[in-house]
PDB file of C-alpha atoms in Angstrom:
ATOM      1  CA  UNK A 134      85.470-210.263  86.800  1.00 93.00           C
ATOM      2  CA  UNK A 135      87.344-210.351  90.356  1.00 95.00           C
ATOM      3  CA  UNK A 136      87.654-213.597  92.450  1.00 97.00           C
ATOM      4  CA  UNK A 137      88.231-213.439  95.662  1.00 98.00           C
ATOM      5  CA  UNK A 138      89.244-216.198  97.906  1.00 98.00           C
ATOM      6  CA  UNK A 139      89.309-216.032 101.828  1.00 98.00           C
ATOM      7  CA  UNK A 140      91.364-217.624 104.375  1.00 98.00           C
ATOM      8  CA  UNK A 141      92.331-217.948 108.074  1.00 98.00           C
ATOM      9  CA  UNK A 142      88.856-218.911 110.062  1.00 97.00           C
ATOM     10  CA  UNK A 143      88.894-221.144 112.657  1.00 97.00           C
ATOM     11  CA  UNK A 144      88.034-222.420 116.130  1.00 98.00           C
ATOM     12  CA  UNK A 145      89.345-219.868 119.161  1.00 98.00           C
ATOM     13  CA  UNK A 146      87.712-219.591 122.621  1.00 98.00           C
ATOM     14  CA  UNK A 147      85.976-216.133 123.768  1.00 98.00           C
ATOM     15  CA  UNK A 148      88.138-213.435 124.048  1.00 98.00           C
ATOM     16  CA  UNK A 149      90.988-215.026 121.444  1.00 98.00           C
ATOM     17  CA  UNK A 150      91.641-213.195 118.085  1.00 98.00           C
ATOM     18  CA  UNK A 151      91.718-214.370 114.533  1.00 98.00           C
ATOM     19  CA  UNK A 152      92.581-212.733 111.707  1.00 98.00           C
ATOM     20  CA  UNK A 153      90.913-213.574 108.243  1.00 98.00           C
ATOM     21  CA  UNK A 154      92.546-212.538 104.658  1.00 98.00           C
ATOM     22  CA  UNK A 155      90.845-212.142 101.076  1.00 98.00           C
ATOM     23  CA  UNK A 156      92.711-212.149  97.972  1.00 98.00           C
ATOM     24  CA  UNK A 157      91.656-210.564  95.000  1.00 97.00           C
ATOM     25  CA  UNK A 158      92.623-211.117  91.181  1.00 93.00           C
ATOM     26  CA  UNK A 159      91.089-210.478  87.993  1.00 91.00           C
ATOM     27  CA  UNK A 160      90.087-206.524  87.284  1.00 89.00           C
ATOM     28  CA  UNK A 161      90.452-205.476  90.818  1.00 87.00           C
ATOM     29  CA  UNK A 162      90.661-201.979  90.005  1.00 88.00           C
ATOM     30  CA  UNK A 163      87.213-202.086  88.708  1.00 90.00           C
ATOM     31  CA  UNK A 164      86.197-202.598  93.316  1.00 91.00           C
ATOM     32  CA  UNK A 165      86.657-199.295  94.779  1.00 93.00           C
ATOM     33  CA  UNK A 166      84.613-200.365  97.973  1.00 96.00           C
ATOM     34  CA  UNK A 167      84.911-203.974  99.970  1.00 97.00           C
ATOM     35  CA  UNK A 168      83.286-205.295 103.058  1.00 98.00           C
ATOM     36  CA  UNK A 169      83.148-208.248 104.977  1.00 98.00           C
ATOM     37  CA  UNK A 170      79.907-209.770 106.201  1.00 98.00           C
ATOM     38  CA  UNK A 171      79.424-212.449 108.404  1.00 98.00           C
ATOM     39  CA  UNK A 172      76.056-215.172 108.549  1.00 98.00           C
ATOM     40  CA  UNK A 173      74.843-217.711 109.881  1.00 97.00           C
ATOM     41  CA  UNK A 174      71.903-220.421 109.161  1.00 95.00           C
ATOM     42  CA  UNK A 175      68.385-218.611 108.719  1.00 95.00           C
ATOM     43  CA  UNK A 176      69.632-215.119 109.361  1.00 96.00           C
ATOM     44  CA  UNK A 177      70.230-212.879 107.280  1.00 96.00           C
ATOM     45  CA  UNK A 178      74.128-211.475 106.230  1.00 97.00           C
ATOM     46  CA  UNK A 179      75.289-208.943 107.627  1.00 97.00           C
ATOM     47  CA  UNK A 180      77.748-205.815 107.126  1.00 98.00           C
ATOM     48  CA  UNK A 181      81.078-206.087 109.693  1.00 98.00           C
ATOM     49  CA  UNK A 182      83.246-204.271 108.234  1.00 98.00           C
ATOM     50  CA  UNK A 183      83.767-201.950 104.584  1.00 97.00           C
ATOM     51  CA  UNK A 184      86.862-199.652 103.795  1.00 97.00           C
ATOM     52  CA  UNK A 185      86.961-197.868 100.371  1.00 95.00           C
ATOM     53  CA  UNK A 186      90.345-199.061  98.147  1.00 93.00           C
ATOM     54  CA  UNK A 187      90.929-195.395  97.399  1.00 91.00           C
ATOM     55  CA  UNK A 188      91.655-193.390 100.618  1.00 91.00           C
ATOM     56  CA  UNK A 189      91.088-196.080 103.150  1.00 93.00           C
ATOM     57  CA  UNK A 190      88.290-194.915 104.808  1.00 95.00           C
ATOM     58  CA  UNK A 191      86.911-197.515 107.358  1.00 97.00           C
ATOM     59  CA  UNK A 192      83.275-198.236 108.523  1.00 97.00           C
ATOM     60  CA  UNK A 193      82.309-200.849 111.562  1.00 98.00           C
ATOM     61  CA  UNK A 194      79.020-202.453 112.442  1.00 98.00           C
ATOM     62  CA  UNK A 195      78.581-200.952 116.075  1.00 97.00           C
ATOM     63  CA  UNK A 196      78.866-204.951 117.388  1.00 97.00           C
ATOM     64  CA  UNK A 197      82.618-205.004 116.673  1.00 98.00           C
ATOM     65  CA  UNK A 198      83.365-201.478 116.729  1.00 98.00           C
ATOM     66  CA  UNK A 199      86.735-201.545 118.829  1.00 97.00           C
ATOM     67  CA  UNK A 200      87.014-204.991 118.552  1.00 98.00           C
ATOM     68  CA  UNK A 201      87.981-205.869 114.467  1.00 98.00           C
ATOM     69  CA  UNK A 202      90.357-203.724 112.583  1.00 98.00           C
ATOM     70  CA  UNK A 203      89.382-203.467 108.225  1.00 98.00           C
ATOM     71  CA  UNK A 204      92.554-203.111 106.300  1.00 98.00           C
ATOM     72  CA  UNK A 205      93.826-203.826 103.235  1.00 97.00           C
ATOM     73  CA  UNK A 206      97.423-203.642 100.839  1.00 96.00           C
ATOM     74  CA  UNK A 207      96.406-202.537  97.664  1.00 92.00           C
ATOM     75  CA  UNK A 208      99.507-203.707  96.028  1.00 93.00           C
ATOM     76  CA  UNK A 209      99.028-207.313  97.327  1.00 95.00           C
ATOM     77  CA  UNK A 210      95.646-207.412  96.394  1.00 95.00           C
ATOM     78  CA  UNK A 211      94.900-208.491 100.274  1.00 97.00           C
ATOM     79  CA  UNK A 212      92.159-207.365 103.012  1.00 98.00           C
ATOM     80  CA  UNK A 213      92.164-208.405 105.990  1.00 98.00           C
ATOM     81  CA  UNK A 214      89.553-208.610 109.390  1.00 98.00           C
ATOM     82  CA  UNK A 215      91.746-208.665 112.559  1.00 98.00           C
ATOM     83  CA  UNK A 216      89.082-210.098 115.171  1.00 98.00           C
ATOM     84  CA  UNK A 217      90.142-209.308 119.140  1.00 98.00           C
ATOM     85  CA  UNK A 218      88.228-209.995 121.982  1.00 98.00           C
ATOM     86  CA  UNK A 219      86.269-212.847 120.074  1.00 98.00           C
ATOM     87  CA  UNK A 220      82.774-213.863 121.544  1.00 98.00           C
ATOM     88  CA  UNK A 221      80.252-216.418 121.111  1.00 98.00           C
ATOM     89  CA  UNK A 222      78.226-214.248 119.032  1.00 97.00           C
ATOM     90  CA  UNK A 223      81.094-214.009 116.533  1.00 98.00           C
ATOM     91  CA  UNK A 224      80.663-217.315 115.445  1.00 98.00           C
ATOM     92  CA  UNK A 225      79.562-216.884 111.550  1.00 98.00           C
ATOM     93  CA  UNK A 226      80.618-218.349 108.072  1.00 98.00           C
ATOM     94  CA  UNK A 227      82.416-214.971 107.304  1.00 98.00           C
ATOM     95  CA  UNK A 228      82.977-213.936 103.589  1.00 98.00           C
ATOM     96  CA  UNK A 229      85.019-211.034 101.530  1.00 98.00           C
ATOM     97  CA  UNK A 230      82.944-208.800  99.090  1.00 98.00           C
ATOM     98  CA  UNK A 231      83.715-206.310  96.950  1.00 97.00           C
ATOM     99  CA  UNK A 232      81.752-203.715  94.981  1.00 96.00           C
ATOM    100  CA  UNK A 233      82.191-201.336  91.833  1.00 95.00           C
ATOM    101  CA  UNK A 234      80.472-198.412  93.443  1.00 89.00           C
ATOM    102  CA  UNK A 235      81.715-196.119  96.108  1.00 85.00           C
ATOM    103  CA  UNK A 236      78.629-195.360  98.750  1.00 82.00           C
ATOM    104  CA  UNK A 237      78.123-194.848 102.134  1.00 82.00           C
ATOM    105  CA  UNK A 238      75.785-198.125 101.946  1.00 91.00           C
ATOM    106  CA  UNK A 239      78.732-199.970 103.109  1.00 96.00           C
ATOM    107  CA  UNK A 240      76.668-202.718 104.531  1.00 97.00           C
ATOM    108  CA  UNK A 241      73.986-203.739 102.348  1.00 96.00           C
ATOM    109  CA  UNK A 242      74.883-206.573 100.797  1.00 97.00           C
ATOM    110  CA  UNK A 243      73.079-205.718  97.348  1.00 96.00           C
ATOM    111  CA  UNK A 244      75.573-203.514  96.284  1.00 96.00           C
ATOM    112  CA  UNK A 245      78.333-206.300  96.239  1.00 97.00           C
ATOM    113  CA  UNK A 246      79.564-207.240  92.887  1.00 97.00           C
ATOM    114  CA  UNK A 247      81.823-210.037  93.679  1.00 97.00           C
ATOM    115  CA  UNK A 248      81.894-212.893  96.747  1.00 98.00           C
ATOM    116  CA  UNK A 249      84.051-215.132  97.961  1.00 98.00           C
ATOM    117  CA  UNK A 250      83.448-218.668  99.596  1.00 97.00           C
ATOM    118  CA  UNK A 251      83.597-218.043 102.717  1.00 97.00           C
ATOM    119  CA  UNK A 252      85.725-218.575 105.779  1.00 98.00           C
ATOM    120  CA  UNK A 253      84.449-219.941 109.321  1.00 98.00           C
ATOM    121  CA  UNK A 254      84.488-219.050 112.380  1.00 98.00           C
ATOM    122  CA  UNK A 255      83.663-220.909 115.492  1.00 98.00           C
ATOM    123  CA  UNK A 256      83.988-219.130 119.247  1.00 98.00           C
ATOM    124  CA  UNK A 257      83.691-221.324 122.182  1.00 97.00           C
ATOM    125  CA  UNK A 258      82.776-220.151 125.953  1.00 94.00           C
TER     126      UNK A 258
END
């Protein structure tokens, strides 16, 4: 099993930045892929960002490509979701996922193993 527990949402006004974090712990080398996905009420979640825990290999949804930066510190256990250039549209409960496999279906949230809680954010115009 692998918890993972996410931090740092908030409240910013368009075009601020926040940047989100999600622990891991348990048998984290069991996740070789994790994501994070963002949704709000009645829609459905969706993919914002994946990077693969063995080479690093990034993937954006094309609605924050150059805006949020995926990484991670494998050694700490830690991703994180830099978020620049925040807009309205951004606001989401955002959450942390991890998977066993490793596939380009970065975004489909059926191929998650584990979830966290959830983090929100609100952006104001």
């Amino acid at each position: 099993q692998v918890q993972l527990v996410e931090s740092g949402g908030g409240s910013v006004e368009a075009g601020g930045s926040l940047r989100l974090s999600c622990v891991s712990s348990g048998a984290t080398d069991s996740t070789h892929l994790m994501a994070w996905f963002r949704q709000t009420p009645g829609k459905e979640r969706e993919g914002v960002a994946g990077i693969y825990r063995t080479d690093g290999s990034t993937f954006y949804a094309d609605s924050v490509k150059g805006r949020f930066t995926i990484s991670q510190d494998k050694a700490k256990n830690t991703l994180w979701l830099q978020m620049n250039s925040l807009m309205p549209e951004d606001t989401a409960m955002y959450f942390c996922a991890a998977s066993r496999y490793q596939v380009p279906l970065w975004a489909r949230p059926n191929i998650y193993h584990y979830w966290g809680q959830g983090t929100p954010v609100t952006v104001s115009s």
